[in-house]
Amino acid sequence: MNAKQIILSRLGGHRTPPAEYPRPAIRTRPFDDPVQAFIDALRTAGGEALFVEDTASLDTEIIRAFDDPANIIDTRTPVSPTLETMERCDLAIVEAAFGVAENGAVWIDPAERYPRALLTLARSLAILLPCEAIVPTMHEAYERLDFDELAYGLFMAGPSKTADIEQALVLGAHGAMTLKVFLTPISGQSDFISPKEKQ
Amino acid sequence: MRSEESKFVDHFRNAEEFLKDPEQARWHDRALWFVRQKRDTAAASVPEWEELRRAAETIKAHTLEHLGYYLERFEERAQANGIEVLWAEDAAEFRRLVAEILQRHGASRVVKSKSMLTEECGLNPHLEARGIEVTDTDLGERIVQLAGDRPSHIVLPAIHLRKEQVAEIFSSHLHTDPSNADPSYLTRAAREHLRRKFLEADAAITGVNFALAEEGAFVVCTNEGNADLGTALPDLHIACMGLEKLIPSARDLGVFTRLLARSATGQAITAYTSHFRRPKPGGKLYLILVDDGRSALLQSSRRELLSCIRCGACMNTCPVYRRSGGHSYGTVVPGPIGSALAGTRDPGRYASLPFACSLCASCDLVCPVRIDLHQHLLDERQQTIRVPEYRGKVRGLKAAAFLLRHPRLYRQSIAALRWLLPRLPRSLIYNRFNLWGREREMPSPAPRSFSELYQARQGADNER
Amino acid sequence: MRPTVALFVPCYVDDFYPQTALATLEILEAQGFRVEYPQPQRCCGQPFINNGLLDEGRAFATSFADLFEAYDYVVAPSSSCIGTAKYRYEGLLEPERHRKLAPKLYELCEFLHDVVGPERLRLEHPFPHRVGLHNSCHALRELELARPSELMIPHFSKIEAVLSRIEGIEIVHPERDECCGFGGTFSVQESAVSAAMGRDRIADHRRQGVEIMAGVDLSCLMHMQGLARRDGTPMRFVHVAQILAGRVDFE
């Protein structure tokens, strides 16, 4: 017998398929203002959210917010930067599919558009998030996610951080040292309904 | 290794040693209580918190009930996603598999993010003996690795060290300024040092927080981003998980991602909650499913312990852990859950651990999956009290039971004590066998017991 | 007919703290109950059960049931002994016997709160003092007499609800509702940690300006009293029953 067979035989009676799985349903309480909740949660996570009133001025605002970064990698169009470029990257601009109000996290799936490593090698991250694409909690977040096409994707809540030395919080352990989310106005392409419209 | 395994872990002596540095002990207690308070605040911010805990308990119990089914399902789906799934029945097989994979790919420099399983199975020394360099990339783990030390907490591995000690460790290994103990300075130095390790690595090893049977994918949670950076660069990724990390589907992740970080550190979610479903283009992704005693645990009355999601909340709240330090347990996983697990592995060696508990039950109530930890520790005492080390204790308890079962004899002993105590010199009462008196004054028996007072009262009533 | 309450006096209370037992008897009588003190009373068996010596535990559980099962209510000035009989006798007594016994068992404040009701309490003795309330673990996390800080449920405290009926009393809570470190034989087997825990509790109460600590478990108080005396810390310890019955005598 190989290891798999040995282990499965040890598991004995625990191999029957479940007749049913009554997945516990959680009753969540909606946020009065999910966008504000997102902003507050992101601040707690060491990040920052900024409103962009006009999409035309987005690029200028990003540059200003990061104090004129020298090496920028903008992933709004597919890029294939080398390891050296990514290492020197001061700012990566990436798009998030949606955000989560309760914890300030954003869902990022690099897919084939840029290398995974960019997300941790870049010193700073500018994340673009349509204002209306904010779900209340992680339950709704996972309802949104489609795993069929996924290779690797992550929820990112603020910059990389550690408190391993005397519980003192330090931002920028290995990955991005600063992370700012730019909340863009409704794009018209999203299937998200803004919470206000819902009411 | 053998002799080490059979050596009795005396938690009391270890704790006594820890408390000999009261300043450090006080700091340790306060630092962890502060984490516990952050957990309280984070939990209180979720109105349905208790409902979430019950849901997590239910999901884990359900998965364990059908663990074999879900494992096969997971393997099938993961393979379909291009993940190579391997099974290891014990630590030795696991170590062998990892070494083989690395050697087959010619990998000699490995970056590893936090995995309690690899600690449990002694992976690092095994690989190092084969000329493979393993770098722990979690800052806390890297600190203890450089110091030749062991983690003392599963979430905060270096919580037993002060920043001055870290400065000393870093100055001798990373050539930092030994007089600079600023956490930001030290973290920056580690960042630079580990960045090189990441860039040079041939392979990444990660743990797994949750494996999803339905999706054939898995989730790794970190705050530092070390699992993401580690796996993003080299083409080889080996993920290691105990059988119990499985949950039915991504739709159950809402419950666990909401509970994990809040329980662990009081954060709403970890900075990185990363989902791996396919290898990188051109890369190779292995996932090793490790039993190492878990299937036996599943068949026992301790099955519930497999629900643990390794948040460390039971450690932070445990008044004993905070005042004795993680190393006092002599285990990879310390604290309440560690004590309970150790008893299932080697009740003789770890016999003192179920007694390193005042049965306060605080751990049960912070546990995000509602494991009845103190009940398990209580139950394990039935076995562990039988070890030779506790022969004297058992004899004493049996004598006390005899006395308490015979009221007249008991009365006479108390009467003797009442007469004797005031007449004995203090040095004789507070002798080295008086364990109570080591730290405290003895209570004195009242001149008349309640039974006597009651008798007198009834007599007076009857006369009236 | 008035219901009969059986008074259970924990073994060490009988000899070391008779005033607490007397106070419990008086307070129950003052509420109009017929109170009996059936004898011979023995230990509840907690030290043996908690050390895994179940044969000994079973013997004590059986004599406890023999003595008390005929009564309507069994009340004790101890949450840990009541907790033991209520929850730890399971498996030691025949299931049916335990099922019938368990709901009759009450810690004193629990009884005054649940059976009598705080508004209907007859309490005659004022206690114009600042009192630090020690929440013992069995009261908080086993008998659920108050909300422990771990649980995200609405605040309540049966002990405080009862105690606050006392005229003039000022109830003070320590910063942490943590274990005092008594823990039965834990106090001797892990004496170093036990003492550290107890000293931390005392210091916490002292920081709140408390010089009188009250609780529903004398075992916790005995442990902390022993520490305070050893250290010369000015803290007095009193069982809640004594405050309720006006039987506080600080020597």
mmCIF file of N, CA, C and O in Angstrom, chain B residues 11-12 29 33 36 39 50 319 322-323 355 357-358 360 362 366 374-375 378 381-382 390 393 397-398 401 405 411 414 418 430 437-441 446 448-451 454 457, chain C residues 14-16 18 21 25 29 37 42 48 50-51 54 56 60 88 137 141 148-152 176 178-179 186-195 197 199-200 223 226-227 230:
data_model
loop_
_atom_site.group_PDB
_atom_site.id
_atom_site.type_symbol
_atom_site.label_atom_id
_atom_site.label_comp_id
_atom_site.label_asym_id
_atom_site.label_seq_id
_atom_site.Cartn_x
_atom_site.Cartn_y
_atom_site.Cartn_z
ATOM 1 N N HIS B 11 6.917 21.115 33.650
ATOM 2 C CA HIS B 11 6.450 22.482 33.406
ATOM 3 C C HIS B 11 6.646 23.363 34.622
ATOM 4 O O HIS B 11 7.000 24.535 34.502
ATOM 5 N N PHE B 12 6.429 22.799 35.810
ATOM 6 C CA PHE B 12 6.562 23.607 37.020
ATOM 7 C C PHE B 12 7.972 24.193 37.131
ATOM 8 O O PHE B 12 8.140 25.385 37.351
ATOM 9 N N ASP B 29 3.722 38.851 30.068
ATOM 10 C CA ASP B 29 2.299 38.799 30.431
ATOM 11 C C ASP B 29 1.541 39.977 29.839
ATOM 12 O O ASP B 29 0.494 39.816 29.216
ATOM 13 N N TRP B 33 -1.330 39.941 26.998
ATOM 14 C CA TRP B 33 -2.668 40.369 27.410
ATOM 15 C C TRP B 33 -3.153 41.501 26.509
ATOM 16 O O TRP B 33 -4.331 41.580 26.171
ATOM 17 N N ARG B 36 -4.558 39.941 23.595
ATOM 18 C CA ARG B 36 -5.885 39.426 23.966
ATOM 19 C C ARG B 36 -6.925 40.567 23.935
ATOM 20 O O ARG B 36 -8.042 40.398 23.423
ATOM 21 N N ARG B 39 -7.820 41.423 20.510
ATOM 22 C CA ARG B 39 -8.754 40.400 20.038
ATOM 23 C C ARG B 39 -10.180 40.735 20.501
ATOM 24 O O ARG B 39 -11.134 40.639 19.729
ATOM 25 N N GLU B 50 -20.341 35.502 17.915
ATOM 26 C CA GLU B 50 -20.575 34.185 18.517
ATOM 27 C C GLU B 50 -21.196 33.216 17.501
ATOM 28 O O GLU B 50 -20.958 32.026 17.531
ATOM 29 N N PRO B 319 -3.608 32.415 31.407
ATOM 30 C CA PRO B 319 -2.828 33.078 32.461
ATOM 31 C C PRO B 319 -1.557 32.309 32.813
ATOM 32 O O PRO B 319 -0.598 32.905 33.300
ATOM 33 N N ARG B 322 1.044 32.946 29.761
ATOM 34 C CA ARG B 322 1.625 34.297 29.819
ATOM 35 C C ARG B 322 2.674 34.416 30.908
ATOM 36 O O ARG B 322 3.553 35.250 30.839
ATOM 37 N N ARG B 323 2.536 33.586 31.962
ATOM 38 C CA ARG B 323 3.483 33.685 33.077
ATOM 39 C C ARG B 323 4.496 32.550 33.111
ATOM 40 O O ARG B 323 5.194 32.366 34.095
ATOM 41 N N PHE B 355 -1.579 19.564 33.736
ATOM 42 C CA PHE B 355 -1.653 20.177 35.061
ATOM 43 C C PHE B 355 -1.161 21.619 35.054
ATOM 44 O O PHE B 355 -1.281 22.322 36.053
ATOM 45 N N CYS B 357 -2.414 24.143 34.170
ATOM 46 C CA CYS B 357 -3.709 24.716 33.800
ATOM 47 C C CYS B 357 -4.525 24.842 35.072
ATOM 48 O O CYS B 357 -4.636 23.867 35.823
ATOM 49 N N SER B 358 -5.057 26.038 35.336
ATOM 50 C CA SER B 358 -5.866 26.224 36.544
ATOM 51 C C SER B 358 -7.337 25.912 36.259
ATOM 52 O O SER B 358 -8.188 26.177 37.088
ATOM 53 N N CYS B 360 -9.298 27.447 34.248
ATOM 54 C CA CYS B 360 -10.089 28.686 34.247
ATOM 55 C C CYS B 360 -11.028 28.759 33.054
ATOM 56 O O CYS B 360 -11.980 29.527 33.051
ATOM 57 N N SER B 362 -10.778 30.023 30.149
ATOM 58 C CA SER B 362 -10.766 31.204 29.298
ATOM 59 C C SER B 362 -10.466 30.816 27.848
ATOM 60 O O SER B 362 -11.020 31.385 26.905
ATOM 61 N N VAL B 366 -12.314 31.924 24.020
ATOM 62 C CA VAL B 366 -11.719 32.710 22.931
ATOM 63 C C VAL B 366 -11.509 31.861 21.683
ATOM 64 O O VAL B 366 -11.324 32.398 20.596
ATOM 65 N N HIS B 374 -10.213 23.150 28.003
ATOM 66 C CA HIS B 374 -9.938 22.812 29.404
ATOM 67 C C HIS B 374 -10.535 21.461 29.762
ATOM 68 O O HIS B 374 -9.987 20.741 30.586
ATOM 69 N N GLN B 375 -11.605 21.087 29.087
ATOM 70 C CA GLN B 375 -12.180 19.756 29.314
ATOM 71 C C GLN B 375 -11.221 18.669 28.818
ATOM 72 O O GLN B 375 -11.056 17.639 29.467
ATOM 73 N N LEU B 378 -8.466 18.387 31.304
ATOM 74 C CA LEU B 378 -8.984 17.685 32.488
ATOM 75 C C LEU B 378 -9.062 16.180 32.219
ATOM 76 O O LEU B 378 -8.624 15.367 33.033
ATOM 77 N N ARG B 381 -5.805 14.271 32.280
ATOM 78 C CA ARG B 381 -5.197 14.051 33.597
ATOM 79 C C ARG B 381 -5.404 12.617 34.079
ATOM 80 O O ARG B 381 -4.598 12.099 34.848
ATOM 81 N N GLN B 382 -6.479 11.976 33.636
ATOM 82 C CA GLN B 382 -6.719 10.588 34.042
ATOM 83 C C GLN B 382 -5.547 9.686 33.654
ATOM 84 O O GLN B 382 -5.219 8.751 34.369
ATOM 85 N N TYR B 390 4.346 11.297 39.400
ATOM 86 C CA TYR B 390 3.230 11.756 40.230
ATOM 87 C C TYR B 390 2.790 10.721 41.258
ATOM 88 O O TYR B 390 1.696 10.802 41.798
ATOM 89 N N LYS B 393 2.112 12.359 44.551
ATOM 90 C CA LYS B 393 0.901 13.179 44.497
ATOM 91 C C LYS B 393 -0.346 12.294 44.621
ATOM 92 O O LYS B 393 -1.279 12.618 45.365
ATOM 93 N N LEU B 397 -3.177 12.366 47.514
ATOM 94 C CA LEU B 397 -4.591 12.574 47.198
ATOM 95 C C LEU B 397 -5.441 11.424 47.732
ATOM 96 O O LEU B 397 -6.548 11.634 48.238
ATOM 97 N N LYS B 398 -4.920 10.215 47.616
ATOM 98 C CA LYS B 398 -5.694 9.053 48.089
ATOM 99 C C LYS B 398 -5.840 9.091 49.612
ATOM 100 O O LYS B 398 -6.900 8.747 50.141
ATOM 101 N N ALA B 401 -8.448 11.598 50.299
ATOM 102 C CA ALA B 401 -9.773 11.058 49.991
ATOM 103 C C ALA B 401 -10.245 10.151 51.117
ATOM 104 O O ALA B 401 -11.411 10.196 51.535
ATOM 105 N N ARG B 405 -13.514 10.902 53.436
ATOM 106 C CA ARG B 405 -14.649 9.973 53.371
ATOM 107 C C ARG B 405 -15.055 9.479 54.756
ATOM 108 O O ARG B 405 -16.103 8.891 54.920
ATOM 109 N N ARG B 411 -12.681 14.826 61.408
ATOM 110 C CA ARG B 411 -12.893 15.754 62.526
ATOM 111 C C ARG B 411 -11.718 15.720 63.496
ATOM 112 O O ARG B 411 -11.210 16.739 63.934
ATOM 113 N N ILE B 414 -8.651 17.416 62.105
ATOM 114 C CA ILE B 414 -8.764 18.871 62.133
ATOM 115 C C ILE B 414 -8.578 19.376 63.560
ATOM 116 O O ILE B 414 -7.881 20.371 63.810
ATOM 117 N N ARG B 418 -5.892 21.969 64.797
ATOM 118 C CA ARG B 418 -6.291 23.183 65.505
ATOM 119 C C ARG B 418 -5.453 23.351 66.790
ATOM 120 O O ARG B 418 -5.070 24.448 67.152
ATOM 121 N N TYR B 430 6.309 25.937 58.033
ATOM 122 C CA TYR B 430 6.698 26.313 56.678
ATOM 123 C C TYR B 430 7.969 25.567 56.269
ATOM 124 O O TYR B 430 9.001 26.158 55.984
ATOM 125 N N GLY B 437 2.740 26.657 51.571
ATOM 126 C CA GLY B 437 3.444 27.674 52.332
ATOM 127 C C GLY B 437 4.680 28.246 51.656
ATOM 128 O O GLY B 437 5.278 29.186 52.142
ATOM 129 N N ARG B 438 5.061 27.682 50.513
ATOM 130 C CA ARG B 438 6.200 28.250 49.776
ATOM 131 C C ARG B 438 5.937 29.706 49.430
ATOM 132 O O ARG B 438 6.832 30.526 49.445
ATOM 133 N N GLU B 439 4.697 29.966 49.065
ATOM 134 C CA GLU B 439 4.365 31.303 48.573
ATOM 135 C C GLU B 439 3.391 32.050 49.475
ATOM 136 O O GLU B 439 3.236 33.254 49.353
ATOM 137 N N ARG B 440 2.649 31.305 50.310
ATOM 138 C CA ARG B 440 1.564 31.966 51.038
ATOM 139 C C ARG B 440 1.515 31.538 52.501
ATOM 140 O O ARG B 440 2.059 30.508 52.868
ATOM 141 N N GLU B 441 0.801 32.347 53.289
ATOM 142 C CA GLU B 441 0.526 31.980 54.674
ATOM 143 C C GLU B 441 -0.602 30.954 54.700
ATOM 144 O O GLU B 441 -1.461 30.926 53.818
ATOM 145 N N ALA B 446 -10.868 27.824 62.247
ATOM 146 C CA ALA B 446 -11.637 28.641 63.191
ATOM 147 C C ALA B 446 -11.741 27.900 64.524
ATOM 148 O O ALA B 446 -11.644 26.671 64.551
ATOM 149 N N ARG B 448 -14.271 27.209 66.273
ATOM 150 C CA ARG B 448 -15.343 26.215 66.215
ATOM 151 C C ARG B 448 -15.810 26.095 64.767
ATOM 152 O O ARG B 448 -15.998 27.100 64.087
ATOM 153 N N SER B 449 -16.000 24.875 64.317
ATOM 154 C CA SER B 449 -16.428 24.655 62.939
ATOM 155 C C SER B 449 -17.901 25.024 62.779
ATOM 156 O O SER B 449 -18.631 25.175 63.770
ATOM 157 N N PHE B 450 -18.326 25.149 61.551
ATOM 158 C CA PHE B 450 -19.736 25.445 61.302
ATOM 159 C C PHE B 450 -20.620 24.331 61.841
ATOM 160 O O PHE B 450 -21.672 24.602 62.442
ATOM 161 N N SER B 451 -20.205 23.090 61.679
ATOM 162 C CA SER B 451 -21.005 21.957 62.174
ATOM 163 C C SER B 451 -21.282 22.124 63.665
ATOM 164 O O SER B 451 -22.407 21.903 64.125
ATOM 165 N N TYR B 454 -23.606 25.056 64.261
ATOM 166 C CA TYR B 454 -24.963 24.682 63.840
ATOM 167 C C TYR B 454 -25.622 23.836 64.919
ATOM 168 O O TYR B 454 -26.781 24.047 65.279
ATOM 169 N N ARG B 457 -26.641 25.958 67.724
ATOM 170 C CA ARG B 457 -27.779 26.777 67.315
ATOM 171 C C ARG B 457 -29.066 25.959 67.365
ATOM 172 O O ARG B 457 -30.088 26.417 67.876
ATOM 173 N N ASP C 14 -16.298 24.588 56.302
ATOM 174 C CA ASP C 14 -16.783 24.149 57.608
ATOM 175 C C ASP C 14 -15.762 24.483 58.698
ATOM 176 O O ASP C 14 -16.119 25.050 59.735
ATOM 177 N N ASP C 15 -14.514 24.167 58.454
ATOM 178 C CA ASP C 15 -13.511 24.331 59.500
ATOM 179 C C ASP C 15 -12.786 25.672 59.491
ATOM 180 O O ASP C 15 -12.402 26.168 60.532
ATOM 181 N N PHE C 16 -12.617 26.227 58.288
ATOM 182 C CA PHE C 16 -11.806 27.438 58.210
ATOM 183 C C PHE C 16 -12.648 28.721 58.129
ATOM 184 O O PHE C 16 -12.194 29.771 58.537
ATOM 185 N N PRO C 18 -16.308 29.169 59.066
ATOM 186 C CA PRO C 18 -17.668 28.871 59.532
ATOM 187 C C PRO C 18 -18.603 30.080 59.447
ATOM 188 O O PRO C 18 -19.811 29.913 59.249
ATOM 189 N N ALA C 21 -20.479 30.062 56.226
ATOM 190 C CA ALA C 21 -21.552 29.064 56.211
ATOM 191 C C ALA C 21 -22.747 29.563 57.017
ATOM 192 O O ALA C 21 -23.909 29.451 56.594
ATOM 193 N N LEU C 25 -26.604 30.348 55.742
ATOM 194 C CA LEU C 25 -27.794 29.813 56.405
ATOM 195 C C LEU C 25 -28.767 30.943 56.762
ATOM 196 O O LEU C 25 -29.957 30.883 56.464
ATOM 197 N N GLU C 29 -32.566 31.732 55.297
ATOM 198 C CA GLU C 29 -33.707 31.764 56.230
ATOM 199 C C GLU C 29 -34.423 33.099 56.151
ATOM 200 O O GLU C 29 -35.651 33.149 56.173
ATOM 201 N N TYR C 37 -29.595 21.381 57.183
ATOM 202 C CA TYR C 37 -28.167 21.109 57.014
ATOM 203 C C TYR C 37 -27.958 19.609 57.205
ATOM 204 O O TYR C 37 -27.664 19.140 58.311
ATOM 205 N N ARG C 42 -19.700 15.622 53.200
ATOM 206 C CA ARG C 42 -18.323 15.317 52.803
ATOM 207 C C ARG C 42 -17.901 16.268 51.688
ATOM 208 O O ARG C 42 -18.713 17.031 51.178
ATOM 209 N N PHE C 48 -10.247 15.340 43.525
ATOM 210 C CA PHE C 48 -9.961 14.016 42.956
ATOM 211 C C PHE C 48 -10.398 13.970 41.488
ATOM 212 O O PHE C 48 -9.665 13.494 40.626
ATOM 213 N N ASN C 50 -10.685 16.498 39.531
ATOM 214 C CA ASN C 50 -9.813 17.382 38.756
ATOM 215 C C ASN C 50 -8.403 16.826 38.576
ATOM 216 O O ASN C 50 -7.624 17.359 37.794
ATOM 217 N N ASN C 51 -8.080 15.788 39.320
ATOM 218 C CA ASN C 51 -6.780 15.156 39.127
ATOM 219 C C ASN C 51 -6.904 13.816 38.422
ATOM 220 O O ASN C 51 -5.963 13.030 38.406
ATOM 221 N N LEU C 54 -10.899 9.196 39.181
ATOM 222 C CA LEU C 54 -12.355 9.118 39.055
ATOM 223 C C LEU C 54 -12.992 8.136 40.031
ATOM 224 O O LEU C 54 -14.159 8.294 40.388
ATOM 225 N N GLU C 56 -12.195 7.693 43.182
ATOM 226 C CA GLU C 56 -12.430 8.488 44.382
ATOM 227 C C GLU C 56 -13.561 9.489 44.117
ATOM 228 O O GLU C 56 -14.456 9.670 44.951
ATOM 229 N N PHE C 60 -17.338 10.186 46.157
ATOM 230 C CA PHE C 60 -17.847 11.449 46.704
ATOM 231 C C PHE C 60 -19.134 11.878 45.996
ATOM 232 O O PHE C 60 -20.048 12.387 46.629
ATOM 233 N N ARG C 88 -19.450 18.000 36.621
ATOM 234 C CA ARG C 88 -18.408 16.967 36.618
ATOM 235 C C ARG C 88 -18.891 15.623 37.156
ATOM 236 O O ARG C 88 -18.163 14.641 37.076
ATOM 237 N N CYS C 137 -13.499 31.862 38.322
ATOM 238 C CA CYS C 137 -13.667 31.228 37.007
ATOM 239 C C CYS C 137 -14.900 30.338 36.933
ATOM 240 O O CYS C 137 -15.608 30.332 35.932
ATOM 241 N N ARG C 141 -17.287 31.245 34.022
ATOM 242 C CA ARG C 141 -17.204 30.449 32.798
ATOM 243 C C ARG C 141 -17.829 29.067 32.918
ATOM 244 O O ARG C 141 -17.929 28.361 31.931
ATOM 245 N N PRO C 148 -18.374 36.750 30.969
ATOM 246 C CA PRO C 148 -16.916 36.803 30.969
ATOM 247 C C PRO C 148 -16.443 37.668 29.802
ATOM 248 O O PRO C 148 -17.126 37.754 28.773
ATOM 249 N N SER C 149 -15.297 38.319 29.949
ATOM 250 C CA SER C 149 -14.851 39.284 28.933
ATOM 251 C C SER C 149 -14.557 38.641 27.586
ATOM 252 O O SER C 149 -14.485 39.322 26.577
ATOM 253 N N GLU C 150 -14.411 37.325 27.550
ATOM 254 C CA GLU C 150 -14.113 36.648 26.282
ATOM 255 C C GLU C 150 -15.318 36.628 25.341
ATOM 256 O O GLU C 150 -15.156 36.595 24.125
ATOM 257 N N LEU C 151 -16.517 36.577 25.927
ATOM 258 C CA LEU C 151 -17.712 36.362 25.101
ATOM 259 C C LEU C 151 -18.330 37.678 24.648
ATOM 260 O O LEU C 151 -18.439 38.628 25.416
ATOM 261 N N MET C 152 -18.746 37.705 23.385
ATOM 262 C CA MET C 152 -19.359 38.903 22.826
ATOM 263 C C MET C 152 -20.877 38.806 22.974
ATOM 264 O O MET C 152 -21.614 38.617 22.011
ATOM 265 N N ARG C 176 -8.794 43.222 34.801
ATOM 266 C CA ARG C 176 -8.908 41.913 34.141
ATOM 267 C C ARG C 176 -9.836 40.994 34.947
ATOM 268 O O ARG C 176 -9.738 40.968 36.174
ATOM 269 N N GLU C 178 -9.474 37.905 35.219
ATOM 270 C CA GLU C 178 -8.614 36.745 35.029
ATOM 271 C C GLU C 178 -8.613 35.838 36.256
ATOM 272 O O GLU C 178 -8.922 36.269 37.358
ATOM 273 N N CYS C 179 -8.211 34.600 36.026
ATOM 274 C CA CYS C 179 -8.108 33.599 37.093
ATOM 275 C C CYS C 179 -7.115 34.063 38.158
ATOM 276 O O CYS C 179 -6.086 34.652 37.847
ATOM 277 N N PHE C 186 -3.572 22.812 41.601
ATOM 278 C CA PHE C 186 -2.728 23.678 40.775
ATOM 279 C C PHE C 186 -1.924 24.623 41.674
ATOM 280 O O PHE C 186 -0.758 24.909 41.404
ATOM 281 N N SER C 187 -2.571 25.082 42.765
ATOM 282 C CA SER C 187 -1.930 26.061 43.638
ATOM 283 C C SER C 187 -0.647 25.521 44.262
ATOM 284 O O SER C 187 0.255 26.277 44.577
ATOM 285 N N VAL C 188 -0.571 24.197 44.449
ATOM 286 C CA VAL C 188 0.663 23.642 44.999
ATOM 287 C C VAL C 188 1.555 23.034 43.921
ATOM 288 O O VAL C 188 2.767 23.168 43.949
ATOM 289 N N GLN C 189 0.941 22.397 42.925
ATOM 290 C CA GLN C 189 1.752 21.770 41.880
ATOM 291 C C GLN C 189 2.454 22.807 41.011
ATOM 292 O O GLN C 189 3.555 22.601 40.544
ATOM 293 N N GLU C 190 1.783 23.918 40.765
ATOM 294 C CA GLU C 190 2.355 25.002 39.946
ATOM 295 C C GLU C 190 2.448 26.240 40.812
ATOM 296 O O GLU C 190 2.014 27.324 40.409
ATOM 297 N N SER C 191 3.035 26.095 42.002
ATOM 298 C CA SER C 191 2.945 27.183 42.981
ATOM 299 C C SER C 191 3.537 28.496 42.475
ATOM 300 O O SER C 191 3.029 29.567 42.807
ATOM 301 N N ALA C 192 4.564 28.446 41.658
ATOM 302 C CA ALA C 192 5.189 29.691 41.197
ATOM 303 C C ALA C 192 4.232 30.501 40.322
ATOM 304 O O ALA C 192 4.007 31.691 40.553
ATOM 305 N N VAL C 193 3.642 29.836 39.322
ATOM 306 C CA VAL C 193 2.704 30.522 38.438
ATOM 307 C C VAL C 193 1.455 30.917 39.221
ATOM 308 O O VAL C 193 0.922 32.026 39.081
ATOM 309 N N SER C 194 1.003 30.007 40.063
ATOM 310 C CA SER C 194 -0.191 30.260 40.877
ATOM 311 C C SER C 194 -0.028 31.538 41.700
ATOM 312 O O SER C 194 -0.927 32.388 41.732
ATOM 313 N N ALA C 195 1.129 31.665 42.347
ATOM 314 C CA ALA C 195 1.364 32.835 43.192
ATOM 315 C C ALA C 195 1.455 34.101 42.344
ATOM 316 O O ALA C 195 0.920 35.147 42.714
ATOM 317 N N MET C 197 -0.033 34.666 39.555
ATOM 318 C CA MET C 197 -1.392 35.017 39.142
ATOM 319 C C MET C 197 -2.146 35.703 40.279
ATOM 320 O O MET C 197 -2.810 36.721 40.074
ATOM 321 N N ARG C 199 -0.937 37.288 42.917
ATOM 322 C CA ARG C 199 -0.381 38.616 43.224
ATOM 323 C C ARG C 199 -0.840 39.643 42.192
ATOM 324 O O ARG C 199 -1.112 40.791 42.525
ATOM 325 N N ASP C 200 -0.945 39.217 40.948
ATOM 326 C CA ASP C 200 -1.413 40.134 39.902
ATOM 327 C C ASP C 200 -2.863 40.555 40.140
ATOM 328 O O ASP C 200 -3.239 41.698 39.889
ATOM 329 N N HIS C 223 -6.528 31.662 48.948
ATOM 330 C CA HIS C 223 -5.244 31.707 48.232
ATOM 331 C C HIS C 223 -4.697 33.133 48.207
ATOM 332 O O HIS C 223 -3.542 33.379 48.547
ATOM 333 N N GLY C 226 -3.682 34.363 51.636
ATOM 334 C CA GLY C 226 -2.385 33.809 52.025
ATOM 335 C C GLY C 226 -1.238 34.604 51.419
ATOM 336 O O GLY C 226 -0.225 34.861 52.076
ATOM 337 N N LEU C 227 -1.414 35.010 50.160
ATOM 338 C CA LEU C 227 -0.383 35.801 49.481
ATOM 339 C C LEU C 227 -0.272 37.195 50.086
ATOM 340 O O LEU C 227 0.822 37.689 50.348
ATOM 341 N N ARG C 230 1.420 37.052 53.417
ATOM 342 C CA ARG C 230 2.858 36.813 53.272
ATOM 343 C C ARG C 230 3.575 38.105 52.872
ATOM 344 O O ARG C 230 4.647 38.424 53.357
#
